[in-house]
Coordinates of C-alpha atoms and ligand atoms in Angstrom, one line a residue:
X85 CA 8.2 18.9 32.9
X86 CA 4.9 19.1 34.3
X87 CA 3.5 21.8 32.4
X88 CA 2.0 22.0 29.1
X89 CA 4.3 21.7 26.3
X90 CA 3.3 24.6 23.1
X91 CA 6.2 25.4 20.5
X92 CA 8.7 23.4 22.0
X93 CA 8.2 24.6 25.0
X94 CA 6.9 23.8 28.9
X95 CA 4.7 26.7 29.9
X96 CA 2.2 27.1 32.3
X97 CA -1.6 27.1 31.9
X98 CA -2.8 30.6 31.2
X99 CA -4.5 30.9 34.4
X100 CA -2.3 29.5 36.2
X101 CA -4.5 27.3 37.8
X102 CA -2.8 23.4 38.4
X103 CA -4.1 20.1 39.8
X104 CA -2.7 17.5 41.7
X105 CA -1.5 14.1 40.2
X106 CA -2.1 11.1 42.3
X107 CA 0.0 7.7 42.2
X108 CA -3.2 5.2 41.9
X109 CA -0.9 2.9 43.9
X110 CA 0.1 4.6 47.2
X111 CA -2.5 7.4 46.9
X112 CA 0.3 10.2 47.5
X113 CA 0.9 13.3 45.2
X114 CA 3.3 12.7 42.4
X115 CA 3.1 15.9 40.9
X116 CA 1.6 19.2 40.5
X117 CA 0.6 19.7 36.3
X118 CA -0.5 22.7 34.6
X119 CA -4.6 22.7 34.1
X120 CA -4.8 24.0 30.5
X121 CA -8.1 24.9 29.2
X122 CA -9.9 26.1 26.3
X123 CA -7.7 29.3 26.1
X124 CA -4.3 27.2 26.1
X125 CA -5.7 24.7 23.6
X126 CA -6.6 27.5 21.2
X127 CA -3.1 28.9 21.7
X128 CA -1.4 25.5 20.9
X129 CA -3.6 25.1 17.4
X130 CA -2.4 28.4 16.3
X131 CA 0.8 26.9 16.8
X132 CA 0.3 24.1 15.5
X133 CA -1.2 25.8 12.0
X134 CA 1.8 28.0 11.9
X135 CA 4.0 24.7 12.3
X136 CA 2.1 23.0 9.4
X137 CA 3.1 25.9 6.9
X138 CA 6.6 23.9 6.7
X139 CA 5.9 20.3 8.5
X140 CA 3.1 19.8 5.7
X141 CA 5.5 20.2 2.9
X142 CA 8.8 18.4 4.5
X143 CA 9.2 15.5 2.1
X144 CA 8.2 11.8 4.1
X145 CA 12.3 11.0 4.1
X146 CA 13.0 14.2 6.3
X147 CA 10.1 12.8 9.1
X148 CA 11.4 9.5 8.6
X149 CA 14.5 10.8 10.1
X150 CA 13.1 12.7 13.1
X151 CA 10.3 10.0 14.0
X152 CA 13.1 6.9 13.5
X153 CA 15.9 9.2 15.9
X154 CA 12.6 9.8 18.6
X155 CA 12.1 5.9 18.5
X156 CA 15.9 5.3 19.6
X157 CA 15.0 8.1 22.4
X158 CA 12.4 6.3 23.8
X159 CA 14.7 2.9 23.6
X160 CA 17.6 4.7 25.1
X161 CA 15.3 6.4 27.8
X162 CA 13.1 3.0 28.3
X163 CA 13.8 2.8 32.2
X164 CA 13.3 6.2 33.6
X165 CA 10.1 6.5 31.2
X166 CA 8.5 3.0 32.2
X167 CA 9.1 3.8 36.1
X168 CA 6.9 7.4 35.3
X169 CA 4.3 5.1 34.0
X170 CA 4.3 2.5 36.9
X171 CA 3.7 6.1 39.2
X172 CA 1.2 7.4 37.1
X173 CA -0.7 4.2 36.2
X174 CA -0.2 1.6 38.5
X175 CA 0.9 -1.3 36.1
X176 CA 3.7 -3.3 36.7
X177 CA 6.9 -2.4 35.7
X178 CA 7.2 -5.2 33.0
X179 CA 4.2 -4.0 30.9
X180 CA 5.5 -0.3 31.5
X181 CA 8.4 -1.6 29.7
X182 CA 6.7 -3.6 26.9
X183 CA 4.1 -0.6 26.2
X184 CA 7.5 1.9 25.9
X185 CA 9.0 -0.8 23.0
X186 CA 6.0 -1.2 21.6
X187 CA 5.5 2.9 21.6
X188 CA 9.1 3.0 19.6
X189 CA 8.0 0.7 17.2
X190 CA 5.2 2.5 16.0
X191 CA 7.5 5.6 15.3
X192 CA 10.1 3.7 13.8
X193 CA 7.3 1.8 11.7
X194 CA 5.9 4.8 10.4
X195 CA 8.9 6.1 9.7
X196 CA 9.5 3.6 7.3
X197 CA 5.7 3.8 6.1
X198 CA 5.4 7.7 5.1
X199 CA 7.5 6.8 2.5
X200 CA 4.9 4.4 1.0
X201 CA 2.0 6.9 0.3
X202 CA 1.3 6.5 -2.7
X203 CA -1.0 7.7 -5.3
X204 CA -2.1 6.5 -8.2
X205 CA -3.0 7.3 -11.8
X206 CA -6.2 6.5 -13.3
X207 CA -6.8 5.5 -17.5
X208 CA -9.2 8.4 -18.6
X209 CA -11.7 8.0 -21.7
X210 CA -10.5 11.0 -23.5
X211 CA -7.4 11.4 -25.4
X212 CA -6.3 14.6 -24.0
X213 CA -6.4 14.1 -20.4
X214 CA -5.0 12.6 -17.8
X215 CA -6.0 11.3 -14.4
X216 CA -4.4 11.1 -10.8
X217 CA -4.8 10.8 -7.2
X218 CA -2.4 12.4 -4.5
X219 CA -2.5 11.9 -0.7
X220 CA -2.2 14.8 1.1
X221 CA -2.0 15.4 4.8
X222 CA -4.8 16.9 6.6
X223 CA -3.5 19.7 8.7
X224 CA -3.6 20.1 12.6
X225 CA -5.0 17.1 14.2
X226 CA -6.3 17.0 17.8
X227 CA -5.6 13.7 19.6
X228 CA -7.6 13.3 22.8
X229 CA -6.3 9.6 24.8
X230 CA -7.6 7.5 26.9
X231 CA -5.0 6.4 30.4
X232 CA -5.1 3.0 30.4
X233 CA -2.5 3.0 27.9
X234 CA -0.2 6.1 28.6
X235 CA 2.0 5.9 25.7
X236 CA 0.9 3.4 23.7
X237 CA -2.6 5.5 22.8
X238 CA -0.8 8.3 22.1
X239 CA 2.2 7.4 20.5
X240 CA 0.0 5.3 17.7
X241 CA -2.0 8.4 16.6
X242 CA 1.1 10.7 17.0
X243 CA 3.2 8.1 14.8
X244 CA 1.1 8.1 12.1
X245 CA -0.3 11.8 12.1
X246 CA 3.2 13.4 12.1
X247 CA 4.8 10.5 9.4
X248 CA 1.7 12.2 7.0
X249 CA 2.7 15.2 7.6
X250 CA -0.2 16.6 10.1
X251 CA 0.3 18.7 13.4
X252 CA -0.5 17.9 16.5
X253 CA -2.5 19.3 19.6
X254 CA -2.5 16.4 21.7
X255 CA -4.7 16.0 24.6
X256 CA -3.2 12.9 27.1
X257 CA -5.7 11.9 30.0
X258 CA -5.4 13.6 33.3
X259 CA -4.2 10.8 34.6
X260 CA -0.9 10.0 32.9
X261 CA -0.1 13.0 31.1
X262 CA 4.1 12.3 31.9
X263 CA 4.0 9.5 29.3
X264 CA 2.7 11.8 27.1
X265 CA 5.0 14.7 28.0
X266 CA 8.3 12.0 27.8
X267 CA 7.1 11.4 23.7
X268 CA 6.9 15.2 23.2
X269 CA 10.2 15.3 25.0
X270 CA 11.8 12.1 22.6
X271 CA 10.6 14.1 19.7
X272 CA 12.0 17.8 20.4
X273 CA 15.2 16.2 21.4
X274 CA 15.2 14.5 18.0
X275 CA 14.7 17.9 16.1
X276 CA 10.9 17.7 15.6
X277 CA 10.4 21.8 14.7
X278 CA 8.5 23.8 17.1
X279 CA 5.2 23.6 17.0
X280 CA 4.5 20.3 15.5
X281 CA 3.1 18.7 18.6
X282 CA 2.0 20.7 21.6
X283 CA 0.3 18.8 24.6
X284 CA -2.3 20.4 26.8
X285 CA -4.0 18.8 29.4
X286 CA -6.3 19.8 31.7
X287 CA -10.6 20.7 31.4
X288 CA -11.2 18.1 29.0
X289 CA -14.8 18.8 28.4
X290 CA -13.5 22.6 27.7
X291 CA -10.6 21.1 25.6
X292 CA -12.8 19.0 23.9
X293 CA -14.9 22.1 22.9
X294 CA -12.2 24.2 21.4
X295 CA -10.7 21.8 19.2
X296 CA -14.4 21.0 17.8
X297 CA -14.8 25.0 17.6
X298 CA -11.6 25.9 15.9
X299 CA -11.4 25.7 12.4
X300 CA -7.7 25.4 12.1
X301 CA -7.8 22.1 13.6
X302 CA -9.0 19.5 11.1
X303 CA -9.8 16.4 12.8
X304 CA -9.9 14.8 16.1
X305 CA -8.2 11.4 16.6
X306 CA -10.1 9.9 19.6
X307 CA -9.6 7.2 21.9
X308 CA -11.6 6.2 24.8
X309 CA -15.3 5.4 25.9
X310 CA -18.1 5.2 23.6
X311 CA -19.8 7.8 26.2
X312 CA -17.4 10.5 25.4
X313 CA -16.8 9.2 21.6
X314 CA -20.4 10.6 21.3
X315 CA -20.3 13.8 22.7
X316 CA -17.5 14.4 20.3
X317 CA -20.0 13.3 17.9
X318 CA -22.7 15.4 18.6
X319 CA -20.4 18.1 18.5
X320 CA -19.0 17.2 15.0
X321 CA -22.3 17.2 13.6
X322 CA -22.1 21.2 14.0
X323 CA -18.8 21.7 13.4
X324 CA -18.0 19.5 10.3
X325 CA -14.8 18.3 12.8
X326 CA -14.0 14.6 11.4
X327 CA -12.8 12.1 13.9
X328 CA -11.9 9.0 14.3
X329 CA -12.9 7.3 17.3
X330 CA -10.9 3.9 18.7
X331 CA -13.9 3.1 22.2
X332 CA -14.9 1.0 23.7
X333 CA -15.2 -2.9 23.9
X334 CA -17.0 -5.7 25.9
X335 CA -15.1 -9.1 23.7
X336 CA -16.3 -12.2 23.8
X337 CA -14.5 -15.4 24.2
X338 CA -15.3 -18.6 22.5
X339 CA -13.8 -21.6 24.6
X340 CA -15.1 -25.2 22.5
X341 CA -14.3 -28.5 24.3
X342 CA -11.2 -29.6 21.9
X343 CA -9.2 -27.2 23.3
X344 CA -5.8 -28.4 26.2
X345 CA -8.8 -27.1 29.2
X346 CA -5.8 -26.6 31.7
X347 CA -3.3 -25.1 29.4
X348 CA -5.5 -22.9 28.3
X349 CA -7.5 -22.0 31.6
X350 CA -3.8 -21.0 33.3
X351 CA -2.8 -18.6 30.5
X352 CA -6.6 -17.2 30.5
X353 CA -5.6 -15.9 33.8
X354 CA -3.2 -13.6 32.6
X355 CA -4.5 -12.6 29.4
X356 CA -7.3 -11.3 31.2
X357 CA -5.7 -9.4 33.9
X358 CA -3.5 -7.7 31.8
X359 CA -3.6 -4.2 32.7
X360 CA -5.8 -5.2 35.5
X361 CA -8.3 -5.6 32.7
X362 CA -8.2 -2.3 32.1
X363 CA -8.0 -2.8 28.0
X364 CA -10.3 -2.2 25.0
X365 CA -10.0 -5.2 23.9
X366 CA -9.7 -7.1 27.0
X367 CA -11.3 -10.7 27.4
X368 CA -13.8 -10.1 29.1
X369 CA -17.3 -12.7 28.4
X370 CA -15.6 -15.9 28.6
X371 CA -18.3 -18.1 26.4
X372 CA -17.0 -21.8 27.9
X373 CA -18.6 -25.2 26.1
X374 CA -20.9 -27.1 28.4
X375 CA -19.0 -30.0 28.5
X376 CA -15.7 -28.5 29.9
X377 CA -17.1 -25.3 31.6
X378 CA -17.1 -26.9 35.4
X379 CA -13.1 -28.4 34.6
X380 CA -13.1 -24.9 33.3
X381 CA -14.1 -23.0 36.3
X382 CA -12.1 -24.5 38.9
X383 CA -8.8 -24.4 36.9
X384 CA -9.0 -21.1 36.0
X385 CA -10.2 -20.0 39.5
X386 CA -7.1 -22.2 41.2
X387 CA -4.7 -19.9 38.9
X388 CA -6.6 -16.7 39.2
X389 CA -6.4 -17.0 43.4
X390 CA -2.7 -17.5 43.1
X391 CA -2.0 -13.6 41.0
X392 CA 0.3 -11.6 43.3
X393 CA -1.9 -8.1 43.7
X394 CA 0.5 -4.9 44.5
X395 CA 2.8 -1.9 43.5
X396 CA 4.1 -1.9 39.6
X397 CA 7.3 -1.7 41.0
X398 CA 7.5 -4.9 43.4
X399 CA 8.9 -8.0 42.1
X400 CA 6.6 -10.8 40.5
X401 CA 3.3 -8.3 40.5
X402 CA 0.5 -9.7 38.2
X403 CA -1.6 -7.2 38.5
X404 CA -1.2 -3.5 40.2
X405 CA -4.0 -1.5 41.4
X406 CA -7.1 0.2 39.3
X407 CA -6.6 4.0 38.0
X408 CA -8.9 5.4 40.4
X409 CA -11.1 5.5 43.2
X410 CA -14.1 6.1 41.1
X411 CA -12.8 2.9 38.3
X412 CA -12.8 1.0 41.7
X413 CA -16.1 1.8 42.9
X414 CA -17.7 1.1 39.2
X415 CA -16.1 -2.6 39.4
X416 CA -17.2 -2.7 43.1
X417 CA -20.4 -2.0 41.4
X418 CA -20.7 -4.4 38.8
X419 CA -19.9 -7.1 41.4
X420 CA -22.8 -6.4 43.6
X421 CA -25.0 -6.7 41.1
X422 CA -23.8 -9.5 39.9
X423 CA -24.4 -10.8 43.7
X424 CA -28.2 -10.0 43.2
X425 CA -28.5 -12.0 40.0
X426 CA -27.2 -15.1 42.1
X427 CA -24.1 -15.6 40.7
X428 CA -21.0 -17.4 42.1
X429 CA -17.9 -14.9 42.7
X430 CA -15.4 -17.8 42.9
X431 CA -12.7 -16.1 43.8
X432 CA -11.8 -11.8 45.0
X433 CA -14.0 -9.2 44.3
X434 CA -12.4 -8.0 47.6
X435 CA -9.9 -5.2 48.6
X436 CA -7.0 -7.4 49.7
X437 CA -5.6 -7.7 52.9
X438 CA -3.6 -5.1 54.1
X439 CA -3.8 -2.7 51.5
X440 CA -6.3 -0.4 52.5
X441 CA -4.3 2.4 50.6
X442 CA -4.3 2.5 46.6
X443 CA -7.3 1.3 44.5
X444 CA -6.1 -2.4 44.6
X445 CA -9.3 -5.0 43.9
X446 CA -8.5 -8.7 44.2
X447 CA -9.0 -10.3 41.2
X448 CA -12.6 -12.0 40.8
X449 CA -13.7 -15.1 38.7
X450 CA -17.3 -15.1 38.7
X451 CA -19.6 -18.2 37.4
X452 CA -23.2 -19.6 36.6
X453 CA -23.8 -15.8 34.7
X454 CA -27.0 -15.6 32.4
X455 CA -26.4 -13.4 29.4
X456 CA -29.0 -11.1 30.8
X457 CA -26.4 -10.4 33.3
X458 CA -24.5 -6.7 33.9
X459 CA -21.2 -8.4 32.9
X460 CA -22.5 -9.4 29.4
X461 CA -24.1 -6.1 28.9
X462 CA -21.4 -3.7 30.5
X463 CA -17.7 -3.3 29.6
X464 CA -16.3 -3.8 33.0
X465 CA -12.8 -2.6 32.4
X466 CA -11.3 -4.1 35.7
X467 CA -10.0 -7.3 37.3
X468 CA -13.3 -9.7 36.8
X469 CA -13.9 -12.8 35.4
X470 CA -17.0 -14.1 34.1
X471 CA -17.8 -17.3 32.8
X472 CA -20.7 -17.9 30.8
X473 CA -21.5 -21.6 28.8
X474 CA -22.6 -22.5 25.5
X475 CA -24.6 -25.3 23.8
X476 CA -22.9 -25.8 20.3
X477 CA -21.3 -23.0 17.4
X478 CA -24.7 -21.4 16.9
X479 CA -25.4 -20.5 20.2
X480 CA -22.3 -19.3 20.9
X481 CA -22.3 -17.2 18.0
X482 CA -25.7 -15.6 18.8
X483 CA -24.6 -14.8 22.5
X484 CA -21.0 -13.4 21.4
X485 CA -23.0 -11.0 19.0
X486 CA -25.3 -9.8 21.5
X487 CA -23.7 -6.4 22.6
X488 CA -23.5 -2.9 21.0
X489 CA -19.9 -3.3 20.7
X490 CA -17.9 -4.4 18.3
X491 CA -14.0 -4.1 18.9
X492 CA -12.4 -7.9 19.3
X493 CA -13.3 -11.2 19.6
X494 CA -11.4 -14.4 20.6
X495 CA -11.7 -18.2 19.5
X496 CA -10.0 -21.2 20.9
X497 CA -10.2 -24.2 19.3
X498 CA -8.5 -27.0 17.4
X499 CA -10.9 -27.1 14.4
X500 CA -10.5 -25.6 11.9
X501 CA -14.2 -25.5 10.3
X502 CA -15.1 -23.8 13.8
X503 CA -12.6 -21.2 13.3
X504 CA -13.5 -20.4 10.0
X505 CA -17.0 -20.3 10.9
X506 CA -16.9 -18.2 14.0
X507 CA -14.3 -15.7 12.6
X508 CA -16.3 -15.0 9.9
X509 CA -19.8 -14.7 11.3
X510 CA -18.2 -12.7 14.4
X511 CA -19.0 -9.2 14.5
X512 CA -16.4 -7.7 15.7
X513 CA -13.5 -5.4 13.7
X514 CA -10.4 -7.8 15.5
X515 CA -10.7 -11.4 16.3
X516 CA -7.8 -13.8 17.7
X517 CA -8.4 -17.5 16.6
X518 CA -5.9 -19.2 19.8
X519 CA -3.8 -15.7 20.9
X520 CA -4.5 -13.2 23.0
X521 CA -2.3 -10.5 21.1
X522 CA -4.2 -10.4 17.6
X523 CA -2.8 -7.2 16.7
X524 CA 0.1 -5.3 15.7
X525 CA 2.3 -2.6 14.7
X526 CA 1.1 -3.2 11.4
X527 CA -2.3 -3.9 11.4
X528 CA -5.6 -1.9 11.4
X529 CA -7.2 -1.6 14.7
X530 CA -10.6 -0.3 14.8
X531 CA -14.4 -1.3 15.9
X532 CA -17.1 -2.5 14.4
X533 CA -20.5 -1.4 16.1
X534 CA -20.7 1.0 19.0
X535 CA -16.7 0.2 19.2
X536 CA -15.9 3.2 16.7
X537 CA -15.2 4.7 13.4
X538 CA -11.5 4.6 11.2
X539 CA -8.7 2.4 12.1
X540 CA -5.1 3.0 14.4
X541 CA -1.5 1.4 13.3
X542 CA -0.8 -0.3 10.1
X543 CA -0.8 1.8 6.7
X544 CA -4.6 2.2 7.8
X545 CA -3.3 4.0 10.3
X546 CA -1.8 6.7 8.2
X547 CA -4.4 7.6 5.6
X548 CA -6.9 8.2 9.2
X549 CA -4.4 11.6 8.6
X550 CA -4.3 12.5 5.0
X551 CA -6.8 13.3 2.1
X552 CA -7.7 11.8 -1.1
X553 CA -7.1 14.3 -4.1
X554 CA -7.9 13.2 -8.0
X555 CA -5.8 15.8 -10.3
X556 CA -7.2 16.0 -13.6
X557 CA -5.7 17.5 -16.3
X558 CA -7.9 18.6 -19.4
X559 CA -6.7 20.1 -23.0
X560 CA -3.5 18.1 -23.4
Ligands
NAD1214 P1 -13.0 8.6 28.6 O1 -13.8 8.6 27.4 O2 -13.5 9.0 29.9 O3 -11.7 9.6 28.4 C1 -10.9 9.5 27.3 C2 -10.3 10.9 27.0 O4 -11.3 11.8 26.7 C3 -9.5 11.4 28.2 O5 -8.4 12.1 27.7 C4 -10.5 12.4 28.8 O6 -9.9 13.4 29.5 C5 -11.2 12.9 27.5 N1 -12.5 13.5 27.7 C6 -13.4 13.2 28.7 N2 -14.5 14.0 28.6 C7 -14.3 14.7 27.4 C8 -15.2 15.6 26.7 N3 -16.4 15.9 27.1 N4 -14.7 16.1 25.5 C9 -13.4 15.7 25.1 N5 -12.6 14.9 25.7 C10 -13.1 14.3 26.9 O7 -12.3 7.2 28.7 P2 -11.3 6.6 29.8 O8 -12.0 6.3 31.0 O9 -10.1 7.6 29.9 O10 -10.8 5.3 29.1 C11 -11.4 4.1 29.1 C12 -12.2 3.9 27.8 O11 -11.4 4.0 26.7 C13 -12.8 2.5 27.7 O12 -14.1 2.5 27.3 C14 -11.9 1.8 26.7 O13 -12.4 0.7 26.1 C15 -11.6 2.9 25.8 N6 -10.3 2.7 25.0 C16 -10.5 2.4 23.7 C17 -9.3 2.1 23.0 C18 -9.5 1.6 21.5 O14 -8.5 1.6 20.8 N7 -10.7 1.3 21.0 C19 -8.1 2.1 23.5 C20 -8.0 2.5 24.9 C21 -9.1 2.8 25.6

């Protein structure tokens, strides 16, 4: 199962040409996968066009059935599919798991949601005709994913694509294309009709290209940096391709000074090095009032010094190592420059002891920033810490805006006139007023800003895939 997946079935690229997968952890070879290219991606929208023919006019009750029987695949598969993950992406074996439920419940949820597409019909001012509007679903849909969420970021667009009745070229990172190749598996072994979804992976930038070029394929569902998102732009603008792009994020944090300080400064620790902070809508500019920021500082730092770094698979690991040597480097970056702007790295920064194999960074807490800094400017997208202050609501308003993204934004506090105030005047498509987890199965995600265009999961979600139609009928 490490080769591209086109009408149901695993085939090699056309050129035969593979590359070498490596597990971020240990640094060895997990696998050799096929290295599709342009060629293979045009071969798998013609598939995927012929597939349409019949997927487009299946009625949403028969894809109910197929997406809700994938969903109890992935459940009944949960173990061998989270260990792939932990190989191919480092994190520990307990998020592995979560992401793999929470993968499943988007395809059982839009099960259950295709069947709610309505239209509508529409009072006209003339006696003899009559106005509707239909959904209808768009046609083959390229999905391009990001790695920091190997099934999750797939399995949302996938979910809602296929319960609208779309087909699917789907194009997984290079990095963790198993995850990807386990929900094409979940969903052939559930009857999804050949064609359907295909997964290629390979040349992205070639990839990339041919789905923009071919004019079978009708959008491009895209999720990853704001860098690439505009390429795909640029490329758009020629092609007429639509996309919708889930990027980048660099979220602020709003700590005020009515808040429990140590409660919340010990759960900050995790919430932020979830994933190894590789997440779009991470923490990551923690905004702390003035009057509790040293109290703050230390707790935080105290609980952040004590995360157990290692391999997904070892017992009690916090946080497992970063993607790749090159994500490593960046954050190695970031840190240095942060050393030449005279802040205080509290805490890591460091490659821990001992494990000079695998892309493992200790995690870092760094202090006294000045929002001219790298790490207010710069999603960092790795295991750092920044603390910033603020003065009152104003100024932390004004320094939480200050960035080109616009993706989520968190509050803590115990007033409520503060959290009315900063979650409106945020600008920012998700905030969290006290949780870490602000979204949902069944709720739009998307960016404001520089963080993107349309919205993933929730009903949202599923019209991303289909197209307005008003039916007017005349001479009645
Ligand atoms: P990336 O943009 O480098 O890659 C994302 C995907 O695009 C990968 O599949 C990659 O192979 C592909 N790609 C790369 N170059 C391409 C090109 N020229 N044409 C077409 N496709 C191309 O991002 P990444 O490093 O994989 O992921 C991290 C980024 O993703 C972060 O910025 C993060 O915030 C963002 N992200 C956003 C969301 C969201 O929902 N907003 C979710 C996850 C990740």
């Amino acid at each position: 199962m490490n080769q591209l997946f086109i009408n149901n079935q695993w085939v090699d690229a056309k050129d035969g040409v593979t590359y070498s997968l490596i597990n971020p952890a240990t640094e060895e070879e997990i696998a050799n996968i096929s290295n599709g290219n342009q060629e293979d991606c045009n071969v798998a929208v013609e598939a995927a066009h012929a597939a349409f023919q019949a997927w487009g006019k299946t009625t949403p009750y028969q894809r109910a059935a197929i997406l809700k029987k994938a969903a109890d695949y992935m459940r009944a598969n949960l173990d061998v599919f989270a260990k792939d993950m932990v190989v191919e992406s480092g994190k520990p074996l307990a998020e592995a798991k979560g992401e793999w439920t929470v993968a499943a419940n988007l395809f059982e949820w839009y099960a259950e949601e295709a069947k709610r597409s309505y239209g509508k019909t529409i009072p006209t001012n003339r006696p003899d005709k009559r106005s509707s509007v239909i959904w209808q679903p768009m046609g083959v849909i390229g999905v391009i994913t990001a790695w920091n969420f190997p099934a999750y970021n797939p399995a949302r667009a996938w979910a809602a694509a296929l319960a609208a009745g779309c087909t699917i070229v789907a194009k997984p990172s290079e990095n963790t294309p198993l995850s990807a190749f386990h929900l094409a598996e979940a969903l052939m072994k559930s009857g999804l009709p050949e064609g359907v979804v295909n997964v290629i992976v390979g040349d992205a930038a070639a990839i990339g290209e041919a789905m923009l070029q071919n004019p079978l394929l009708k959008k491009i569902s895209f999720t990853g940096s704001t860098r690439v998102g505009k390429i795909l732009m640029d490329g758009a603008s020629k092609t007429y391709t639509k996309l919708s792009l889930e990027l980048g994020g660099n979220a602020p944090v709003l700590i005020f000074d009515d808040v429990d300080v140590d409660a919340l400064a010990k759960v900050t620790s995790i919430a932020r090095f979830r994933n190894n902070g590789q997440v779009c809508i991470a923490p990551q500019r923690f905004y702390i009032h003035k009057n509790i920021y040293q109290q703050f500082c230390d707790t935080v730092t105290k609980h952040v010094s004590q995360l157990k770094v290692g391999n997904g698979f070892e017992e009690g690991v916090h946080v497992g190592p970063l993607i790749t040597k090159k994500q490593k480097e960046s954050v190695e970056k970031l840190l240095e420059e942060t050393r030449q702007e005279n802040a205080n790295i509290l805490t890591g920064g460091h490659t821990p002891e001992n494990m000079q194999k695998g892309y493992f960074l200790q995690p870092a807490v760094v202090a006294d920033l000045q929002q001219s800094s790298v790490l207010a400017k710069q999603e960092i997208f790795g295991p750092v810490l920044p603390l910033f202050s603020f003065e009152d609501l104003e100024d932390a308003i004004v320094k939480a805006n200050d960035t080109e993204y616009g993706l989520a934004a968190y509050v803590f506090t115990n007033n409520l006139k503060t959290a009315i105030h900063a979650s409106e005047r945020l600008e920012f498509g998700i905030i969290g007023i006290n949780e870490w987890a602000p979204h949902g199965t069944e709720s739009p995600f998307g960016g404001w800003k520089q963080s993107g265009q349309g919205h993933e999961s929730g009903s949202e979600g599923m019209y991303e895939y289909m197209e307005k139609k008003l039916i007017s009928i005349g001479g009645l």
